[in-house]
């Protein structure tokens, strides 16, 4: 009987402390997540000063006059060792103007080079089929290419 | 009291001597930025769980001590993780699942079983601080070597321009090699004295 009551009391106190901490940090955590998303949107659509959320995964980028300067789509897919989340920015005609990796946990030094500006910069200069993969990180690179392709196709439809 | 703190630094260093917590050590010792964050989080959990476990050591019946310890440890890890998500999101992203895995870091349960459940609160706090600091120092020492060789940088700052990093140092085999050599060195030093 003592076994059950001691363990239960400890769990109850633990639950209370966790609930308290959760409440204390919930707002700041939400702020950080929104900030990360905003920063990524600004990185792919630098001309936009404001963003309007169309669906949970797509945004319209507006300039200071309220005119649409582009669109941004958030997509994710399976990488080599993690889920890769990417934000893809397009102009009003549907051409990709830039991508930004939002989150990934690929192999350090190899797969995580998908976050290098050199790799990400290719998407605005070349067509998706001409993007070069990173040596030693084929799977991670191909994953990003497919995620971008999927997001792009979904977006322009 | 001072002895309880100092022993975790070198003589009973959790990584090189007691050899606990090697899995997160291997995984997070690839960059100095990560090791400081990981070490601090683990120390926070270690100190507070040692404190609480020592405080309740006379109340907790022997048969349920492990579940009780785990609940206490997991609570502090979750608190640490929530704080990281709120105030250090970049570090949280870098450490990934290894923050949550601090729950099963053998150093923490190990010290709870071996020390905190059998000693007073102040001694347990000192033990936690010493072990945590020893873990952080050991982690950072390994990361210093691995980051310089495997990435040519220290705390993310490139050292020598044009140095082609030896990637294997920041991958798993490099981790095993580095830790193995360091353990051998410490063992040799302790046998000499």
CSV table of C-alpha atoms in Angstrom, one decimal:
chain,number,residue,atom,x,y,z
A,1,UNK,CA,0.0,0.0,0.0
A,2,UNK,CA,2.9,2.3,0.9
A,3,UNK,CA,4.4,1.4,-2.5
A,4,UNK,CA,1.4,2.6,-4.4
A,5,UNK,CA,0.9,5.8,-2.4
A,6,UNK,CA,4.5,7.0,-2.5
A,7,UNK,CA,4.8,6.5,-6.3
A,8,UNK,CA,1.4,8.1,-6.8
A,9,UNK,CA,2.2,11.1,-4.7
A,10,UNK,CA,5.5,11.6,-6.5
A,11,UNK,CA,3.7,11.4,-9.9
A,12,UNK,CA,1.1,13.9,-8.8
A,13,UNK,CA,3.7,16.4,-7.7
A,14,UNK,CA,5.7,15.8,-10.9
A,15,UNK,CA,2.5,16.3,-13.0
A,16,UNK,CA,1.8,19.6,-11.2
A,17,UNK,CA,5.4,20.9,-11.7
A,18,UNK,CA,5.2,19.9,-15.4
A,19,UNK,CA,1.9,21.6,-15.9
A,20,UNK,CA,3.2,24.7,-14.3
A,21,UNK,CA,6.4,24.8,-16.4
A,22,UNK,CA,4.4,24.1,-19.6
A,23,UNK,CA,2.1,27.1,-18.8
A,24,UNK,CA,5.1,29.3,-18.0
A,25,UNK,CA,6.8,28.5,-21.3
A,26,UNK,CA,3.9,28.0,-23.7
A,27,UNK,CA,3.8,31.5,-25.0
A,28,UNK,CA,7.5,31.9,-25.5
A,29,UNK,CA,7.7,28.6,-27.3
A,30,UNK,CA,4.9,29.6,-29.6
A,31,UNK,CA,6.7,32.9,-30.2
A,32,UNK,CA,9.9,31.1,-31.1
A,33,UNK,CA,8.1,28.7,-33.6
A,34,UNK,CA,6.3,31.6,-35.3
A,35,UNK,CA,9.6,33.6,-35.4
A,36,UNK,CA,11.4,30.7,-37.1
A,37,UNK,CA,8.6,30.5,-39.7
A,38,UNK,CA,8.6,34.3,-40.3
A,39,UNK,CA,12.4,34.4,-40.7
A,40,UNK,CA,12.2,31.6,-43.2
A,41,UNK,CA,9.4,33.3,-45.1
A,42,UNK,CA,11.4,36.5,-45.2
A,43,UNK,CA,14.5,34.6,-46.4
A,44,UNK,CA,12.7,33.2,-49.5
A,45,UNK,CA,10.6,36.3,-50.3
A,46,UNK,CA,12.9,39.3,-49.3
A,47,UNK,CA,10.7,41.8,-51.1
A,48,UNK,CA,7.7,41.0,-49.0
A,49,UNK,CA,7.0,43.1,-46.0
A,50,UNK,CA,3.9,41.2,-44.9
A,51,UNK,CA,2.6,37.7,-45.1
A,52,UNK,CA,-1.0,36.4,-45.2
A,53,UNK,CA,-1.6,32.8,-44.3
A,54,UNK,CA,-3.8,31.1,-47.0
A,55,UNK,CA,-3.6,27.6,-45.6
A,56,UNK,CA,-1.5,26.1,-42.8
A,57,UNK,CA,1.2,25.5,-45.3
A,58,UNK,CA,1.0,28.3,-47.8
A,59,UNK,CA,1.4,32.1,-47.5
A,60,UNK,CA,1.0,35.1,-49.8
A,61,UNK,CA,3.8,37.6,-49.7
A,62,UNK,CA,2.7,41.2,-49.9
A,63,UNK,CA,4.8,44.3,-50.3
A,64,UNK,CA,4.3,47.6,-48.5
A,65,UNK,CA,1.6,48.6,-51.0
A,66,UNK,CA,-0.3,45.4,-50.4
A,67,UNK,CA,0.4,43.9,-53.8
A,68,UNK,CA,1.3,40.2,-54.0
A,69,UNK,CA,5.0,39.8,-54.7
A,70,UNK,CA,5.1,36.0,-54.4
A,71,UNK,CA,4.0,32.9,-52.6
A,72,UNK,CA,5.6,30.7,-50.0
A,73,UNK,CA,4.9,27.0,-49.4
A,74,UNK,CA,6.0,24.9,-46.5
A,75,UNK,CA,6.6,21.2,-47.2
A,76,UNK,CA,8.3,18.4,-45.5
A,77,UNK,CA,9.5,14.9,-46.4
A,78,UNK,CA,11.7,12.0,-45.3
A,79,UNK,CA,15.4,12.7,-45.4
A,80,UNK,CA,18.2,10.3,-44.7
A,81,UNK,CA,17.9,10.4,-41.0
A,82,UNK,CA,15.2,13.0,-40.2
A,83,UNK,CA,12.2,14.8,-41.5
A,84,UNK,CA,13.3,17.7,-43.6
A,85,UNK,CA,11.0,20.8,-43.5
A,86,UNK,CA,11.5,23.2,-46.4
A,87,UNK,CA,9.9,26.6,-47.3
A,88,UNK,CA,9.7,27.3,-51.0
A,89,UNK,CA,9.3,30.8,-52.3
A,90,UNK,CA,7.9,31.5,-55.8
A,91,UNK,CA,7.1,34.7,-57.7
A,92,UNK,CA,3.7,35.6,-59.0
A,93,UNK,CA,4.3,33.4,-62.1
A,94,UNK,CA,5.2,30.3,-60.2
A,95,UNK,CA,9.0,30.4,-60.7
A,96,UNK,CA,11.0,29.4,-57.7
A,97,UNK,CA,12.9,32.3,-56.2
A,98,UNK,CA,14.4,30.6,-53.3
A,99,UNK,CA,14.2,27.9,-50.7
A,100,UNK,CA,15.1,27.6,-47.1
A,101,UNK,CA,15.5,24.5,-45.0
A,102,UNK,CA,13.4,25.0,-41.8
A,103,UNK,CA,14.4,22.0,-39.9
A,104,UNK,CA,16.5,18.9,-40.4
A,105,UNK,CA,18.7,16.5,-38.5
A,106,UNK,CA,20.8,15.0,-41.3
A,107,UNK,CA,24.4,13.7,-40.9
A,108,UNK,CA,26.6,16.5,-39.6
A,109,UNK,CA,29.3,17.5,-42.2
A,110,UNK,CA,27.6,15.6,-45.0
A,111,UNK,CA,23.8,15.6,-45.1
A,112,UNK,CA,23.4,18.8,-43.2
A,113,UNK,CA,25.2,20.6,-46.0
A,114,UNK,CA,21.8,20.9,-47.6
A,115,UNK,CA,21.6,24.0,-45.4
A,116,UNK,CA,24.6,25.6,-47.2
A,117,UNK,CA,23.6,28.7,-49.2
A,118,UNK,CA,25.5,27.2,-52.2
A,119,UNK,CA,23.2,24.2,-52.3
A,120,UNK,CA,20.0,26.1,-51.5
A,121,UNK,CA,20.9,28.9,-53.9
A,122,UNK,CA,20.7,26.5,-56.9
A,123,UNK,CA,16.9,26.3,-56.8
A,124,UNK,CA,16.4,29.9,-57.8
A,125,UNK,CA,19.0,29.7,-60.6
A,126,UNK,CA,18.3,26.4,-62.3
A,127,UNK,CA,15.3,24.2,-63.0
A,128,UNK,CA,14.6,21.6,-60.4
A,129,UNK,CA,15.9,18.8,-62.7
A,130,UNK,CA,19.3,20.4,-63.0
A,131,UNK,CA,20.1,20.9,-59.3
A,132,UNK,CA,23.3,19.1,-58.3
A,133,UNK,CA,23.3,16.8,-55.3
A,134,UNK,CA,26.0,17.1,-52.7
A,135,UNK,CA,28.9,14.6,-52.9
A,136,UNK,CA,28.5,12.1,-50.0
A,137,UNK,CA,25.0,13.3,-49.3
A,138,UNK,CA,23.0,11.9,-52.2
A,139,UNK,CA,20.0,10.8,-50.2
A,140,UNK,CA,19.7,14.1,-48.3
A,141,UNK,CA,20.1,16.2,-51.4
A,142,UNK,CA,17.6,14.1,-53.4
A,143,UNK,CA,15.1,14.3,-50.5
A,144,UNK,CA,15.2,18.1,-50.6
A,145,UNK,CA,14.9,18.1,-54.4
A,146,UNK,CA,11.8,16.0,-54.2
A,147,UNK,CA,10.3,18.0,-51.4
A,148,UNK,CA,10.8,21.2,-53.4
A,149,UNK,CA,9.4,19.6,-56.5
A,150,UNK,CA,6.3,18.4,-54.6
A,151,UNK,CA,5.7,21.8,-53.0
A,152,UNK,CA,6.2,23.6,-56.3
A,153,UNK,CA,3.8,21.4,-58.1
A,154,UNK,CA,1.2,21.6,-55.4
A,155,UNK,CA,1.6,25.4,-55.3
A,156,UNK,CA,1.2,26.2,-58.9
A,157,UNK,CA,-1.8,24.0,-59.2
B,1,UNK,CA,32.0,18.1,1.1
B,2,UNK,CA,34.6,19.6,-1.2
B,3,UNK,CA,35.7,16.0,-2.0
B,4,UNK,CA,32.2,15.0,-3.1
B,5,UNK,CA,32.4,17.8,-5.6
B,6,UNK,CA,36.0,17.4,-6.8
B,7,UNK,CA,35.8,13.6,-7.4
B,8,UNK,CA,33.5,14.0,-10.4
B,9,UNK,CA,36.0,16.2,-12.2
B,10,UNK,CA,39.0,13.9,-12.7
B,11,UNK,CA,39.3,10.9,-10.3
B,12,UNK,CA,35.8,9.6,-10.9
B,13,UNK,CA,35.1,11.4,-14.2
B,14,UNK,CA,31.8,10.0,-15.4
B,15,UNK,CA,32.9,9.6,-19.0
B,16,UNK,CA,36.6,8.5,-18.8
B,17,UNK,CA,36.6,6.6,-15.5
B,18,UNK,CA,33.1,5.4,-14.6
B,19,UNK,CA,32.3,5.2,-18.3
B,20,UNK,CA,28.6,6.2,-18.1
B,21,UNK,CA,26.6,8.2,-20.6
B,22,UNK,CA,28.8,7.3,-23.5
B,23,UNK,CA,25.9,7.2,-26.1
B,24,UNK,CA,25.0,10.9,-25.8
B,25,UNK,CA,28.7,11.6,-25.4
B,26,UNK,CA,29.5,10.1,-28.8
B,27,UNK,CA,26.5,11.8,-30.4
B,28,UNK,CA,26.8,15.4,-29.1
B,29,UNK,CA,30.6,15.8,-28.8
B,30,UNK,CA,30.9,17.0,-32.4
B,31,UNK,CA,30.9,20.7,-31.7
B,32,UNK,CA,31.8,22.8,-28.7
B,33,UNK,CA,28.6,24.8,-28.9
B,34,UNK,CA,26.5,21.6,-28.5
B,35,UNK,CA,28.6,20.2,-25.6
B,36,UNK,CA,28.2,23.3,-23.5
B,37,UNK,CA,24.5,23.2,-23.9
B,38,UNK,CA,24.2,19.5,-23.4
B,39,UNK,CA,26.5,19.6,-20.4
B,40,UNK,CA,24.6,22.4,-18.7
B,41,UNK,CA,21.2,20.6,-19.3
B,42,UNK,CA,22.5,17.4,-18.0
B,43,UNK,CA,24.1,19.1,-14.9
B,44,UNK,CA,20.8,20.9,-14.2
B,45,UNK,CA,19.0,17.6,-14.3
B,46,UNK,CA,21.7,15.8,-12.3
B,47,UNK,CA,21.8,18.4,-9.5
B,48,UNK,CA,18.1,18.7,-9.0
B,49,UNK,CA,17.3,15.0,-9.3
B,50,UNK,CA,20.1,14.2,-6.9
B,51,UNK,CA,18.6,16.8,-4.5
B,52,UNK,CA,15.1,15.5,-4.7
B,53,UNK,CA,16.0,11.8,-4.6
B,54,UNK,CA,18.2,12.4,-1.6
B,55,UNK,CA,15.5,14.4,0.1
B,56,UNK,CA,12.9,11.6,-0.3
B,57,UNK,CA,15.4,8.7,0.2
B,58,UNK,CA,13.9,7.7,3.6
B,59,UNK,CA,10.3,7.9,2.3
B,60,UNK,CA,10.6,5.9,-0.9
B,61,UNK,CA,10.2,2.1,-0.4
B,62,UNK,CA,13.0,0.1,-1.9
B,63,UNK,CA,10.7,-1.9,-4.2
B,64,UNK,CA,9.5,1.2,-6.1
B,65,UNK,CA,12.6,3.2,-6.0
B,66,UNK,CA,13.5,2.9,-9.7
B,67,UNK,CA,10.1,4.0,-11.0
B,68,UNK,CA,10.2,6.9,-8.5
B,69,UNK,CA,13.7,7.9,-9.6
B,70,UNK,CA,12.8,7.8,-13.3
B,71,UNK,CA,9.7,9.9,-12.7
B,72,UNK,CA,11.7,12.5,-10.9
B,73,UNK,CA,14.5,12.5,-13.5
B,74,UNK,CA,12.1,12.6,-16.4
B,75,UNK,CA,10.2,15.6,-14.8
B,76,UNK,CA,13.4,17.7,-14.6
B,77,UNK,CA,14.5,16.7,-18.1
B,78,UNK,CA,11.1,17.8,-19.5
B,79,UNK,CA,11.4,21.1,-17.5
B,80,UNK,CA,14.9,21.6,-19.0
B,81,UNK,CA,13.6,20.8,-22.5
B,82,UNK,CA,10.7,23.2,-22.3
B,83,UNK,CA,13.0,26.0,-21.1
B,84,UNK,CA,15.4,25.2,-24.0
B,85,UNK,CA,12.6,25.3,-26.5
B,86,UNK,CA,11.4,28.7,-25.1
B,87,UNK,CA,14.8,30.4,-24.7
B,88,UNK,CA,17.4,28.5,-26.7
B,89,UNK,CA,15.6,27.1,-29.7
B,90,UNK,CA,18.7,26.9,-31.9
B,91,UNK,CA,20.5,24.7,-29.3
B,92,UNK,CA,17.4,22.6,-28.9
B,93,UNK,CA,17.3,22.1,-32.7
B,94,UNK,CA,21.0,21.1,-32.7
B,95,UNK,CA,20.8,18.6,-29.8
B,96,UNK,CA,17.5,17.2,-31.1
B,97,UNK,CA,16.4,14.0,-29.4
B,98,UNK,CA,19.5,13.9,-27.2
B,99,UNK,CA,17.8,16.4,-24.8
B,100,UNK,CA,15.0,14.0,-24.1
B,101,UNK,CA,17.5,11.2,-23.9
B,102,UNK,CA,19.1,12.8,-20.9
B,103,UNK,CA,16.4,10.8,-19.0
B,104,UNK,CA,18.2,7.6,-19.8
B,105,UNK,CA,21.7,9.1,-19.5
B,106,UNK,CA,23.2,6.5,-17.2
B,107,UNK,CA,25.1,9.1,-15.3
B,108,UNK,CA,21.9,10.4,-13.8
B,109,UNK,CA,20.3,7.2,-12.7
B,110,UNK,CA,23.7,5.9,-11.8
B,111,UNK,CA,24.4,8.7,-9.3
B,112,UNK,CA,20.9,8.4,-8.0
B,113,UNK,CA,21.3,4.8,-7.2
B,114,UNK,CA,25.0,4.9,-6.1
B,115,UNK,CA,25.0,8.1,-4.2
B,116,UNK,CA,21.9,10.3,-3.8
B,117,UNK,CA,19.8,7.5,-2.4
B,118,UNK,CA,22.3,6.9,0.3
B,119,UNK,CA,23.7,10.3,1.3
B,120,UNK,CA,22.5,13.6,2.6
B,121,UNK,CA,21.0,16.4,0.4
B,122,UNK,CA,24.0,18.7,0.5
B,123,UNK,CA,26.5,15.9,-0.3
B,124,UNK,CA,24.2,14.8,-3.1
B,125,UNK,CA,24.1,18.3,-4.6
B,126,UNK,CA,27.9,18.5,-4.5
B,127,UNK,CA,28.1,15.1,-6.1
B,128,UNK,CA,25.7,16.2,-8.8
B,129,UNK,CA,27.6,19.4,-9.5
B,130,UNK,CA,30.9,17.6,-9.7
B,131,UNK,CA,29.7,14.8,-11.9
B,132,UNK,CA,27.8,17.3,-14.1
B,133,UNK,CA,30.8,19.5,-14.4
B,134,UNK,CA,33.1,16.5,-15.1
B,135,UNK,CA,30.7,15.3,-17.8
B,136,UNK,CA,30.7,18.8,-19.4
B,137,UNK,CA,34.5,19.1,-19.2
B,138,UNK,CA,35.0,15.6,-20.6
B,139,UNK,CA,32.4,16.3,-23.4
B,140,UNK,CA,34.1,19.6,-24.2
B,141,UNK,CA,37.6,18.1,-24.3
B,142,UNK,CA,36.4,15.5,-26.8
B,143,UNK,CA,34.5,18.1,-28.8
B,144,UNK,CA,37.5,20.3,-29.0
B,145,UNK,CA,39.5,17.6,-30.7
B,146,UNK,CA,36.7,16.4,-32.9
B,147,UNK,CA,35.6,19.8,-34.0
B,148,UNK,CA,39.1,21.0,-34.9
B,149,UNK,CA,40.0,17.9,-36.8
B,150,UNK,CA,36.6,17.2,-38.3
B,151,UNK,CA,35.4,20.8,-39.0
B,152,UNK,CA,38.5,23.0,-38.7
B,153,UNK,CA,36.6,25.2,-36.2
B,154,UNK,CA,36.3,26.0,-32.6
B,155,UNK,CA,32.8,27.1,-31.4
B,156,UNK,CA,31.9,27.3,-35.0
B,157,UNK,CA,34.6,29.8,-35.9
B,158,UNK,CA,36.9,28.6,-38.7
B,159,UNK,CA,40.5,28.5,-37.5
B,160,UNK,CA,42.8,28.0,-40.5
B,161,UNK,CA,41.7,29.0,-44.0
B,162,UNK,CA,41.9,26.3,-46.5
B,163,UNK,CA,42.1,23.4,-44.1
B,164,UNK,CA,40.3,20.4,-45.5
B,165,UNK,CA,38.4,18.8,-42.6
B,166,UNK,CA,38.8,15.1,-41.9
B,167,UNK,CA,35.1,14.4,-41.8
B,168,UNK,CA,35.4,11.0,-40.1
B,169,UNK,CA,36.3,12.8,-36.9
B,170,UNK,CA,32.8,14.2,-36.5
B,171,UNK,CA,31.1,10.9,-37.6
B,172,UNK,CA,30.6,7.9,-35.3
B,173,UNK,CA,33.9,6.1,-36.0
B,174,UNK,CA,35.8,9.3,-35.1
B,175,UNK,CA,33.9,9.5,-31.9
B,176,UNK,CA,34.8,6.0,-30.9
B,177,UNK,CA,38.5,6.6,-31.8
B,178,UNK,CA,38.7,9.9,-29.9
B,179,UNK,CA,37.1,8.7,-26.8
B,180,UNK,CA,39.0,5.4,-26.9
B,181,UNK,CA,42.4,7.1,-27.2
B,182,UNK,CA,41.5,9.6,-24.4
B,183,UNK,CA,40.3,6.8,-22.1
B,184,UNK,CA,43.6,5.0,-22.8
B,185,UNK,CA,45.6,8.1,-22.0
B,186,UNK,CA,43.8,8.7,-18.7
B,187,UNK,CA,44.1,5.1,-17.7
B,188,UNK,CA,47.8,5.2,-18.4
B,189,UNK,CA,48.2,8.5,-16.5
B,190,UNK,CA,46.4,7.0,-13.4
B,191,UNK,CA,48.5,3.9,-13.5
B,192,UNK,CA,51.7,5.8,-13.6
B,193,UNK,CA,50.8,7.8,-10.4
